Amino acid sequence: MSGPSGLSTTVSLAARMPGPLLPVGVMIAAAASTGSMFTTATLTASALVGLSISAPAAVASAERFGVRNVLLSSAIAHVLMLVLMISSVERLTQADTLTSDATIYTLLLVCTLLAGLSTPAVASFSRAGSSVRPAGPLVGALLRREARLDDAALITAPVMLVLLSFSFGPTVGLLSSAVLTAIAVPIYAVDREHPLESPSDSARLPLGGAEHAQQQLLEHHGLGAEQPRNVIYWATGISAAILLAAAVGLVLGALWITALDAAQTLQRSSWFAVTLGLMATAGVLCARWNPSSFTAPLTLRRRRLHVIVLLASSLILLLLAMGLPQGLASLVVLSVIVVFQAAVLGRLVLGLYAGLAVGVPAARLPTALTAVAGGVLLGAALGLTLAGIAADEIGAGASGAVAVAGSALAVGVVFSDRLWGSPGSSAGSRSSPRPGVGIRPRSQADQPDTQGPRE
């Protein structure tokens, strides 16, 4: 690797770290300060809602104001919101009355939402800049590089926070994000002076394997089906994809709270972030396994197997989380199951995007990407909130019930055969032609000759 290339890669990786750092940093700070799963979950959900809007909004703004201006202004706003969040979390732990608790909590919610909304969309701008190049092997290599950087940031963020938390306390995630935003993002923005040419990227997802699946979809966008003539088929397919994405997010949010809840009795609850890092690693590795079969029929059919395994493992997680006494042993056992489920989610999300590659026309690919990414993030926000309520109101381990509900929803969506690429699906799939479309009657010349040679 050459010097300039290595420096550019390092800056790009550091500049996209604030996105993965924000939700994990909020979870560590809020859990250590309040001890409430509901408060932690709602604050993290607020950050995810902001993140779901940040990338599309930034890309749209760059058309008018330019990439450099959008990156610099979002970096300033993001650092300001992080500083307000750090001071608010510290005051929340020292509050003596219910009124002051409610005031600081509301302020934290607003600041967290704005922090997510102002997160610099470095990954989106970098990937969009790669996708506007002329089609060829170089585009595929650039997209694969962007996906590797996104995966590296997702895996590195929780591990880095665990290591730094021993020296800098529970707000280290927010502090680290502020420092990286203030230093790396302006350096990255120096060379981004031209307006964005093609705003076709979606939000980054906190799910291991999702970035690789998006990269595979962008490489295979030429495989998209023809423009559907009946809007019903498009609506059916995209609705099923959004529902499955929301189910995946619901399970992901529940798994995060389950791991966090299991670590609360430890001297350093930030150890749960190691589980999050292992989850991201497992999802990335499983999504990247056998990449040549992205749109193969077997990849699409195995979505049924994946959702069944996901539901069975969620039931096991619920039983063990409710039955095991809290402690280090419980965290280790539950982490093994949670990491396994993350691996299953990595394969399932790959199958989800493979269905988009089969059924979504190239003209509607940006809409589909944004809708599915939004479904995952909003589903994760809902899963976090419901799991936090269950953990606080019912007891330790009850958050696993939300994972069971999300898995059951995924089973229902996949077995409904409404997803693109399903065996019985007609929702815009090229493998299942629609009535009257793409079918021509055989002419006499096409009929097989069964009368033998003519004289």
Tab-separated table of C-alpha atoms in Angstrom:
chain	number	residue	atom	x	y	z
A	1	MET	CA	0.000	0.000	0.000
A	2	SER	CA	1.441	3.347	-0.974
A	3	GLY	CA	1.826	6.218	1.470
A	4	PRO	CA	-0.873	8.539	0.061
A	5	SER	CA	-3.268	5.646	-0.445
A	6	GLY	CA	-2.722	4.397	3.092
A	7	LEU	CA	-3.221	7.876	4.540
A	8	SER	CA	-6.406	8.366	2.513
A	9	THR	CA	-7.780	5.040	3.743
A	10	THR	CA	-6.936	5.878	7.353
A	11	VAL	CA	-8.598	9.285	7.132
A	12	SER	CA	-11.670	7.789	5.456
A	13	LEU	CA	-11.955	5.131	8.178
A	14	ALA	CA	-11.528	7.644	11.001
A	15	ALA	CA	-14.005	10.084	9.436
A	16	ARG	CA	-16.763	7.455	9.239
A	17	MET	CA	-16.281	6.264	12.845
A	18	PRO	CA	-18.747	8.774	14.435
A	19	GLY	CA	-21.689	6.863	12.952
A	20	PRO	CA	-20.923	3.469	14.578
A	21	LEU	CA	-19.648	5.170	17.761
A	22	LEU	CA	-22.837	7.129	18.464
A	23	PRO	CA	-25.331	4.355	19.378
A	24	VAL	CA	-22.770	2.300	21.327
A	25	GLY	CA	-21.470	5.397	23.100
A	26	VAL	CA	-24.997	6.425	24.075
A	27	MET	CA	-25.705	2.943	25.444
A	28	ILE	CA	-22.545	2.880	27.591
A	29	ALA	CA	-23.015	6.415	28.932
A	30	ALA	CA	-26.749	6.152	29.640
A	31	ALA	CA	-26.588	2.693	31.218
A	32	ALA	CA	-23.697	3.662	33.508
A	33	SER	CA	-25.373	6.947	34.488
A	34	THR	CA	-28.997	5.904	34.988
A	35	GLY	CA	-29.045	2.110	35.281
A	36	SER	CA	-32.401	2.166	33.479
A	37	MET	CA	-32.845	-0.038	30.426
A	38	PHE	CA	-35.806	2.053	29.263
A	39	THR	CA	-33.862	5.331	29.411
A	40	THR	CA	-30.870	3.741	27.691
A	41	ALA	CA	-33.042	2.138	25.021
A	42	THR	CA	-35.027	5.269	24.180
A	43	LEU	CA	-31.906	7.413	23.945
A	44	THR	CA	-30.226	4.878	21.666
A	45	ALA	CA	-33.401	4.608	19.599
A	46	SER	CA	-33.424	8.391	19.235
A	47	ALA	CA	-29.876	8.235	17.875
A	48	LEU	CA	-30.866	5.541	15.363
A	49	VAL	CA	-33.852	7.573	14.171
A	50	GLY	CA	-31.539	10.508	13.537
A	51	LEU	CA	-29.049	8.272	11.736
A	52	SER	CA	-31.801	6.917	9.489
A	53	ILE	CA	-32.470	10.449	8.229
A	54	SER	CA	-28.942	11.841	8.241
A	55	ALA	CA	-27.478	10.202	5.125
A	56	PRO	CA	-30.392	10.844	2.717
A	57	ALA	CA	-30.745	14.412	4.019
A	58	ALA	CA	-27.012	15.113	3.684
A	59	VAL	CA	-26.829	13.677	0.179
A	60	ALA	CA	-29.815	15.760	-0.909
A	61	SER	CA	-28.324	18.900	0.656
A	62	ALA	CA	-24.999	18.310	-1.119
A	63	GLU	CA	-26.704	18.779	-4.502
A	64	ARG	CA	-27.326	22.411	-3.634
A	65	PHE	CA	-24.553	23.369	-1.217
A	66	GLY	CA	-21.714	20.994	-2.127
A	67	VAL	CA	-20.218	18.041	-0.305
A	68	ARG	CA	-17.524	20.034	1.493
A	69	ASN	CA	-19.935	22.567	2.966
A	70	VAL	CA	-22.360	19.878	4.109
A	71	LEU	CA	-19.611	17.823	5.764
A	72	LEU	CA	-18.093	20.790	7.603
A	73	SER	CA	-21.417	22.152	8.834
A	74	SER	CA	-22.607	18.722	9.972
A	75	ALA	CA	-19.300	18.144	11.782
A	76	ILE	CA	-19.699	21.408	13.738
A	77	ALA	CA	-23.293	20.593	14.681
A	78	HIS	CA	-22.396	17.007	15.627
A	79	VAL	CA	-19.588	18.051	17.970
A	80	LEU	CA	-21.862	20.633	19.620
A	81	MET	CA	-24.598	18.054	20.215
A	82	LEU	CA	-22.106	15.558	21.647
A	83	VAL	CA	-20.776	18.141	24.118
A	84	LEU	CA	-24.332	18.934	25.244
A	85	MET	CA	-25.055	15.213	25.626
A	86	ILE	CA	-21.979	14.637	27.791
A	87	SER	CA	-22.904	17.469	30.147
A	88	SER	CA	-26.554	16.386	30.237
A	89	VAL	CA	-25.738	12.764	31.107
A	90	GLU	CA	-23.533	13.900	33.982
A	91	ARG	CA	-26.302	16.151	35.327
A	92	LEU	CA	-28.874	13.383	34.995
A	93	THR	CA	-26.958	11.233	37.483
A	94	GLN	CA	-26.857	14.111	40.019
A	95	ALA	CA	-30.550	15.062	39.697
A	96	ASP	CA	-32.510	14.997	42.952
A	97	THR	CA	-36.116	15.555	41.818
A	98	LEU	CA	-38.418	13.941	39.319
A	99	THR	CA	-38.952	17.253	37.548
A	100	SER	CA	-35.250	17.803	36.938
A	101	ASP	CA	-34.940	14.183	35.801
A	102	ALA	CA	-37.690	14.706	33.219
A	103	THR	CA	-36.155	17.977	32.032
A	104	ILE	CA	-32.690	16.553	31.543
A	105	TYR	CA	-34.078	13.383	29.978
A	106	THR	CA	-36.063	15.422	27.434
A	107	LEU	CA	-32.987	17.507	26.656
A	108	LEU	CA	-30.967	14.328	26.161
A	109	LEU	CA	-33.567	12.929	23.788
A	110	VAL	CA	-33.487	16.063	21.654
A	111	CYS	CA	-29.693	16.284	21.654
A	112	THR	CA	-29.339	12.593	20.788
A	113	LEU	CA	-31.775	12.914	17.904
A	114	LEU	CA	-29.929	15.963	16.589
A	115	ALA	CA	-26.579	14.209	17.059
A	116	GLY	CA	-27.780	11.339	14.894
A	117	LEU	CA	-29.242	13.726	12.346
A	118	SER	CA	-25.993	15.735	12.131
A	119	THR	CA	-23.661	12.714	11.872
A	120	PRO	CA	-21.320	13.416	8.919
A	121	ALA	CA	-22.342	11.186	5.991
A	122	VAL	CA	-18.761	10.351	5.024
A	123	ALA	CA	-19.515	6.765	4.012
A	124	SER	CA	-22.445	7.816	1.845
A	125	PHE	CA	-20.468	10.497	0.008
A	126	SER	CA	-17.505	8.186	-0.477
A	127	ARG	CA	-19.628	5.350	-1.837
A	128	ALA	CA	-21.707	7.665	-4.038
A	129	GLY	CA	-18.483	9.082	-5.495
A	130	SER	CA	-17.399	5.549	-6.416
A	131	SER	CA	-20.721	4.554	-7.964
A	132	VAL	CA	-20.838	7.443	-10.448
A	133	ARG	CA	-17.733	6.228	-12.295
A	134	PRO	CA	-18.167	4.475	-15.633
A	135	ALA	CA	-19.176	0.845	-15.266
A	136	GLY	CA	-16.305	-1.616	-15.167
A	137	PRO	CA	-14.062	-3.658	-12.867
A	138	LEU	CA	-12.824	-0.484	-11.143
A	139	VAL	CA	-16.303	0.357	-9.856
A	140	GLY	CA	-16.684	-3.071	-8.284
A	141	ALA	CA	-13.277	-2.793	-6.620
A	142	LEU	CA	-14.115	0.660	-5.233
A	143	LEU	CA	-17.481	-0.499	-3.893
A	144	ARG	CA	-15.825	-3.485	-2.226
A	145	ARG	CA	-13.285	-1.162	-0.638
A	146	GLU	CA	-16.043	1.060	0.734
A	147	ALA	CA	-17.886	-1.943	2.169
A	148	ARG	CA	-14.703	-3.169	3.873
A	149	LEU	CA	-14.168	0.246	5.461
A	150	ASP	CA	-17.781	0.353	6.695
A	151	ASP	CA	-17.444	-3.130	8.182
A	152	ALA	CA	-14.116	-2.236	9.803
A	153	ALA	CA	-15.663	0.849	11.448
A	154	LEU	CA	-18.631	-1.186	12.708
A	155	ILE	CA	-16.349	-3.804	14.289
A	156	THR	CA	-13.725	-1.388	15.628
A	157	ALA	CA	-16.095	1.050	17.367
A	158	PRO	CA	-17.332	-1.156	20.270
A	159	VAL	CA	-13.925	-2.753	20.858
A	160	MET	CA	-12.245	0.653	20.996
A	161	LEU	CA	-14.828	1.908	23.496
A	162	VAL	CA	-14.243	-1.053	25.820
A	163	LEU	CA	-10.501	-0.440	25.831
A	164	LEU	CA	-10.841	3.308	26.393
A	165	SER	CA	-13.552	2.979	29.072
A	166	PHE	CA	-10.983	1.674	31.570
A	167	SER	CA	-9.214	5.038	31.516
A	168	PHE	CA	-11.776	7.661	30.515
A	169	GLY	CA	-15.089	6.547	32.015
A	170	PRO	CA	-18.510	5.790	30.506
A	171	THR	CA	-18.710	8.902	28.321
A	172	VAL	CA	-15.632	7.856	26.357
A	173	GLY	CA	-17.733	6.912	23.324
A	174	LEU	CA	-19.206	10.381	23.016
A	175	LEU	CA	-15.814	12.009	23.640
A	176	SER	CA	-14.113	9.808	21.053
A	177	SER	CA	-16.795	10.572	18.500
A	178	ALA	CA	-16.408	14.311	19.113
A	179	VAL	CA	-12.615	14.167	18.719
A	180	LEU	CA	-12.745	12.111	15.519
A	181	THR	CA	-15.450	14.346	14.072
A	182	ALA	CA	-13.479	17.508	14.827
A	183	ILE	CA	-10.214	16.188	13.353
A	184	ALA	CA	-10.863	13.535	10.698
A	185	VAL	CA	-14.008	14.889	9.029
A	186	PRO	CA	-12.509	18.306	8.068
A	187	ILE	CA	-9.415	16.555	6.678
A	188	TYR	CA	-11.624	14.249	4.644
A	189	ALA	CA	-13.759	17.176	3.439
A	190	VAL	CA	-10.802	19.108	1.992
A	191	ASP	CA	-10.872	17.232	-1.326
A	192	ARG	CA	-14.679	17.183	-1.585
A	193	GLU	CA	-15.423	20.531	-3.187
A	194	HIS	CA	-17.681	19.473	-6.059
A	195	PRO	CA	-21.410	18.885	-5.646
A	196	LEU	CA	-22.523	15.305	-5.531
A	197	GLU	CA	-23.424	13.957	-8.947
A	198	SER	CA	-25.651	11.043	-8.022
A	199	PRO	CA	-27.542	11.002	-4.687
A	200	SER	CA	-28.301	7.281	-4.694
A	201	ASP	CA	-27.027	6.032	-1.326
A	202	SER	CA	-28.925	5.091	1.810
A	203	ALA	CA	-28.215	5.244	5.518
A	204	ARG	CA	-25.427	3.155	7.019
A	205	LEU	CA	-26.691	0.265	9.140
A	206	PRO	CA	-25.401	-0.953	12.534
A	207	LEU	CA	-25.839	-4.573	11.393
A	208	GLY	CA	-22.873	-6.731	10.478
A	209	GLY	CA	-23.057	-7.862	6.857
A	210	ALA	CA	-25.487	-5.177	5.713
A	211	GLU	CA	-22.803	-3.042	4.083
A	212	HIS	CA	-21.452	-6.031	2.148
A	213	ALA	CA	-24.988	-6.887	1.023
A	214	GLN	CA	-25.547	-3.308	-0.175
A	215	GLN	CA	-22.245	-3.396	-2.033
A	216	GLN	CA	-23.215	-6.661	-3.722
A	217	LEU	CA	-26.549	-5.146	-4.723
A	218	LEU	CA	-24.885	-2.061	-6.232
A	219	GLU	CA	-22.502	-4.296	-8.192
A	220	HIS	CA	-25.391	-6.409	-9.460
A	221	HIS	CA	-27.792	-3.532	-10.123
A	222	GLY	CA	-27.679	-4.485	-13.786
A	223	LEU	CA	-29.540	-7.653	-12.838
A	224	GLY	CA	-32.614	-5.663	-11.825
A	225	ALA	CA	-35.873	-6.658	-13.441
A	226	GLU	CA	-37.552	-4.640	-16.123
A	227	GLN	CA	-39.701	-1.705	-15.091
A	228	PRO	CA	-42.915	-3.269	-13.741
A	229	ARG	CA	-46.025	-2.401	-15.697
A	230	ASN	CA	-48.338	-3.026	-12.743
A	231	VAL	CA	-47.652	-0.988	-9.609
A	232	ILE	CA	-49.268	-3.700	-7.452
A	233	TYR	CA	-46.312	-6.027	-7.960
A	234	TRP	CA	-43.865	-3.313	-6.980
A	235	ALA	CA	-45.881	-2.353	-3.893
A	236	THR	CA	-46.175	-5.980	-2.781
A	237	GLY	CA	-42.476	-6.680	-3.135
A	238	ILE	CA	-41.192	-3.503	-1.500
A	239	SER	CA	-43.705	-3.783	1.359
A	240	ALA	CA	-42.535	-7.317	2.124
A	241	ALA	CA	-38.886	-6.204	1.974
A	242	ILE	CA	-39.535	-3.319	4.384
A	243	LEU	CA	-41.373	-5.640	6.790
A	244	LEU	CA	-38.506	-8.128	6.778
A	245	ALA	CA	-36.014	-5.295	7.284
A	246	ALA	CA	-38.048	-4.032	10.249
A	247	ALA	CA	-38.150	-7.559	11.700
A	248	VAL	CA	-34.361	-7.810	11.394
A	249	GLY	CA	-33.996	-4.441	13.141
A	250	LEU	CA	-36.452	-5.509	15.854
A	251	VAL	CA	-34.343	-8.585	16.624
A	252	LEU	CA	-31.106	-6.574	16.512
A	253	GLY	CA	-32.383	-3.995	19.012
A	254	ALA	CA	-33.584	-6.726	21.373
A	255	LEU	CA	-30.220	-8.492	21.207
A	256	TRP	CA	-28.399	-5.268	22.104
A	257	ILE	CA	-30.540	-4.705	25.201
A	258	THR	CA	-30.271	-8.369	26.202
A	259	ALA	CA	-26.462	-8.176	26.134
A	260	LEU	CA	-26.470	-4.843	27.982
A	261	ASP	CA	-28.901	-6.102	30.636
A	262	ALA	CA	-26.797	-9.224	31.252
A	263	ALA	CA	-23.716	-7.066	31.925
A	264	GLN	CA	-25.324	-4.683	34.415
A	265	THR	CA	-24.244	-6.669	37.483
A	266	LEU	CA	-20.575	-6.608	36.452
A	267	GLN	CA	-18.172	-4.068	37.877
A	268	ARG	CA	-17.739	-2.650	34.366
A	269	SER	CA	-20.936	-2.971	32.380
A	270	SER	CA	-19.121	-1.687	29.289
A	271	TRP	CA	-17.964	-5.273	28.694
A	272	PHE	CA	-21.215	-5.777	26.800
A	273	ALA	CA	-19.653	-3.789	23.963
A	274	VAL	CA	-17.314	-6.738	23.346
A	275	THR	CA	-20.428	-8.777	22.550
A	276	LEU	CA	-21.553	-6.076	20.119
A	277	GLY	CA	-18.165	-6.210	18.403
A	278	LEU	CA	-18.368	-10.001	18.124
A	279	MET	CA	-21.900	-9.669	16.735
A	280	ALA	CA	-20.678	-7.298	14.029
A	281	THR	CA	-17.766	-9.617	13.211
A	282	ALA	CA	-20.002	-12.683	12.956
A	283	GLY	CA	-22.482	-10.876	10.718
A	284	VAL	CA	-19.752	-9.598	8.411
A	285	LEU	CA	-18.022	-12.979	8.086
A	286	CYS	CA	-21.239	-14.874	7.408
A	287	ALA	CA	-22.456	-12.331	4.858
A	288	ARG	CA	-19.114	-12.515	3.043
A	289	TRP	CA	-19.049	-16.302	2.986
A	290	ASN	CA	-19.411	-17.664	-0.570
A	291	PRO	CA	-20.003	-14.225	-2.147
A	292	SER	CA	-20.253	-15.679	-5.670
A	293	SER	CA	-23.739	-17.005	-4.916
A	294	PHE	CA	-25.302	-13.594	-4.178
A	295	THR	CA	-28.284	-13.964	-6.522
A	296	ALA	CA	-28.237	-17.764	-6.770
A	297	PRO	CA	-31.629	-19.447	-6.220
A	298	LEU	CA	-30.187	-21.344	-3.248
A	299	THR	CA	-29.367	-18.061	-1.466
A	300	LEU	CA	-32.962	-16.921	-1.903
A	301	ARG	CA	-34.504	-20.243	-0.846
A	302	ARG	CA	-32.359	-20.451	2.282
A	303	ARG	CA	-34.100	-17.392	3.713
A	304	ARG	CA	-36.696	-19.848	5.021
A	305	LEU	CA	-34.047	-21.863	6.824
A	306	HIS	CA	-32.492	-18.729	8.282
A	307	VAL	CA	-35.713	-17.378	9.781
A	308	ILE	CA	-36.554	-20.776	11.322
A	309	VAL	CA	-33.107	-20.951	12.928
A	310	LEU	CA	-33.492	-17.356	14.083
A	311	LEU	CA	-36.823	-18.089	15.760
A	312	ALA	CA	-35.518	-21.249	17.457
A	313	SER	CA	-32.414	-19.478	18.787
A	314	SER	CA	-34.548	-16.552	20.016
A	315	LEU	CA	-36.697	-18.950	22.030
A	316	ILE	CA	-33.570	-20.497	23.551
A	317	LEU	CA	-32.239	-17.006	24.319
A	318	LEU	CA	-35.473	-16.065	26.092
A	319	LEU	CA	-35.483	-19.204	28.236
A	320	LEU	CA	-31.840	-18.861	29.259
A	321	ALA	CA	-32.048	-15.096	29.859
A	322	MET	CA	-35.031	-15.589	32.173
A	323	GLY	CA	-33.598	-18.620	33.944
A	324	LEU	CA	-29.886	-17.948	34.415
A	325	PRO	CA	-28.735	-15.846	37.384
A	326	GLN	CA	-27.069	-12.608	36.344
A	327	GLY	CA	-23.298	-12.557	36.344
A	328	LEU	CA	-20.266	-13.177	34.194
A	329	ALA	CA	-21.265	-16.758	33.350
A	330	SER	CA	-24.708	-15.599	32.221
A	331	LEU	CA	-23.155	-12.883	30.030
A	332	VAL	CA	-20.826	-15.402	28.386
A	333	VAL	CA	-23.608	-17.924	27.669
A	334	LEU	CA	-26.007	-15.309	26.347
A	335	SER	CA	-23.242	-13.716	24.280
A	336	VAL	CA	-22.612	-17.021	22.498
A	337	ILE	CA	-26.279	-17.245	21.497
A	338	VAL	CA	-26.484	-13.566	20.561
A	339	VAL	CA	-23.375	-13.796	18.367
A	340	PHE	CA	-24.824	-16.869	16.654
A	341	GLN	CA	-28.043	-14.972	15.982
A	342	ALA	CA	-26.039	-12.080	14.545
A	343	ALA	CA	-24.431	-14.534	12.137
A	344	VAL	CA	-27.881	-15.726	11.063
A	345	LEU	CA	-28.987	-12.110	10.611
A	346	GLY	CA	-25.951	-11.535	8.389
A	347	ARG	CA	-27.041	-14.311	6.039
A	348	LEU	CA	-30.679	-13.231	6.196
A	349	VAL	CA	-29.928	-9.627	5.291
A	350	LEU	CA	-27.793	-10.902	2.398
A	351	GLY	CA	-30.816	-12.834	1.143
A	352	LEU	CA	-32.960	-9.729	1.565
A	353	TYR	CA	-30.695	-7.621	-0.652
A	354	ALA	CA	-30.329	-10.510	-3.110
A	355	GLY	CA	-34.091	-10.361	-3.543
A	356	LEU	CA	-33.806	-6.652	-4.315
A	357	ALA	CA	-31.177	-7.427	-6.961
A	358	VAL	CA	-33.569	-9.884	-8.605
A	359	GLY	CA	-36.759	-7.849	-8.473
A	360	VAL	CA	-35.986	-4.125	-8.288
A	361	PRO	CA	-35.547	-2.169	-11.535
A	362	ALA	CA	-32.406	-0.059	-11.761
A	363	ALA	CA	-34.485	3.138	-11.849
A	364	ARG	CA	-36.076	2.303	-8.490
A	365	LEU	CA	-32.948	1.018	-6.760
A	366	PRO	CA	-32.296	4.250	-4.769
A	367	THR	CA	-35.869	4.170	-3.440
A	368	ALA	CA	-35.587	0.519	-2.459
A	369	LEU	CA	-32.226	1.019	-0.729
A	370	THR	CA	-33.501	3.950	1.306
A	371	ALA	CA	-36.730	2.158	2.255
A	372	VAL	CA	-35.011	-1.032	3.394
A	373	ALA	CA	-32.281	0.807	5.326
A	374	GLY	CA	-34.934	2.943	7.014
A	375	GLY	CA	-36.890	-0.199	7.883
A	376	VAL	CA	-33.865	-1.740	9.610
A	377	LEU	CA	-33.033	1.407	11.592
A	378	LEU	CA	-36.593	2.175	12.640
A	379	GLY	CA	-37.141	-1.493	13.511
A	380	ALA	CA	-33.998	-1.404	15.655
A	381	ALA	CA	-35.266	1.741	17.377
A	382	LEU	CA	-38.592	0.043	18.130
A	383	GLY	CA	-36.848	-3.128	19.278
A	384	LEU	CA	-34.612	-1.174	21.636
A	385	THR	CA	-37.565	0.678	23.146
A	386	LEU	CA	-39.751	-2.404	23.632
A	387	ALA	CA	-36.851	-4.454	24.998
A	388	GLY	CA	-35.948	-1.658	27.427
A	389	ILE	CA	-39.527	-1.491	28.695
A	390	ALA	CA	-39.639	-5.282	29.109
A	391	ALA	CA	-36.321	-5.368	30.985
A	392	ASP	CA	-37.378	-2.613	33.409
A	393	GLU	CA	-41.007	-3.630	33.970
A	394	ILE	CA	-40.850	-7.439	33.830
A	395	GLY	CA	-37.283	-8.221	34.827
A	396	ALA	CA	-33.918	-9.391	33.595
A	397	GLY	CA	-34.064	-11.410	30.394
A	398	ALA	CA	-37.553	-10.292	29.400
A	399	SER	CA	-36.061	-8.372	26.493
A	400	GLY	CA	-35.606	-11.736	24.765
A	401	ALA	CA	-39.372	-11.778	24.172
A	402	VAL	CA	-38.936	-8.907	21.716
A	403	ALA	CA	-36.372	-10.961	19.804
A	404	VAL	CA	-38.900	-13.810	19.640
A	405	ALA	CA	-41.574	-11.424	18.315
A	406	GLY	CA	-39.222	-10.020	15.670
A	407	SER	CA	-38.182	-13.530	14.617
A	408	ALA	CA	-41.824	-14.597	14.336
A	409	LEU	CA	-42.523	-11.578	12.129
A	410	ALA	CA	-39.574	-12.535	9.909
A	411	VAL	CA	-40.915	-16.092	9.606
A	412	GLY	CA	-44.327	-14.775	8.574
A	413	VAL	CA	-42.883	-12.443	5.937
A	414	VAL	CA	-40.543	-15.014	4.390
A	415	PHE	CA	-43.114	-17.814	4.297
A	416	SER	CA	-45.736	-15.498	2.784
A	417	ASP	CA	-43.791	-15.755	-0.511
A	418	ARG	CA	-44.221	-12.033	-1.153
A	419	LEU	CA	-40.494	-11.301	-1.194
A	420	TRP	CA	-38.743	-10.961	-4.519
A	421	GLY	CA	-37.060	-14.227	-5.372
A	422	SER	CA	-39.385	-16.405	-3.273
A	423	PRO	CA	-40.433	-19.746	-4.862
A	424	GLY	CA	-44.066	-18.689	-5.240
A	425	SER	CA	-43.514	-14.952	-5.586
A	426	SER	CA	-44.745	-12.907	-8.511
A	427	ALA	CA	-43.769	-9.561	-6.993
A	428	GLY	CA	-41.656	-8.275	-9.769
A	429	SER	CA	-39.314	-11.253	-9.916
A	430	ARG	CA	-37.752	-12.019	-13.225
A	431	SER	CA	-37.795	-15.701	-12.358
A	432	SER	CA	-41.610	-15.733	-12.259
A	433	PRO	CA	-43.047	-14.014	-15.335
A	434	ARG	CA	-46.283	-12.117	-14.914
A	435	PRO	CA	-49.354	-12.973	-16.927
A	436	GLY	CA	-49.109	-11.521	-20.391
A	437	VAL	CA	-45.630	-10.104	-19.869
A	438	GLY	CA	-42.612	-11.632	-21.520
A	439	ILE	CA	-44.581	-14.673	-22.794
A	440	ARG	CA	-45.201	-15.214	-26.459
A	441	PRO	CA	-47.120	-18.121	-27.991
A	442	ARG	CA	-45.175	-20.666	-29.912
A	443	SER	CA	-45.214	-20.222	-33.614
A	444	GLN	CA	-45.496	-23.152	-35.951
A	445	ALA	CA	-41.754	-22.975	-36.564
A	446	ASP	CA	-41.170	-23.436	-32.821
A	447	GLN	CA	-43.210	-26.654	-32.626
A	448	PRO	CA	-41.170	-29.847	-32.411
A	449	ASP	CA	-41.046	-31.902	-35.612
A	450	THR	CA	-42.664	-35.251	-34.820
A	451	GLN	CA	-43.499	-36.357	-38.406
A	452	GLY	CA	-40.033	-37.416	-39.469
A	453	PRO	CA	-38.126	-36.143	-42.520
A	454	ARG	CA	-40.133	-34.747	-45.312
A	455	GLU	CA	-39.682	-36.025	-48.851
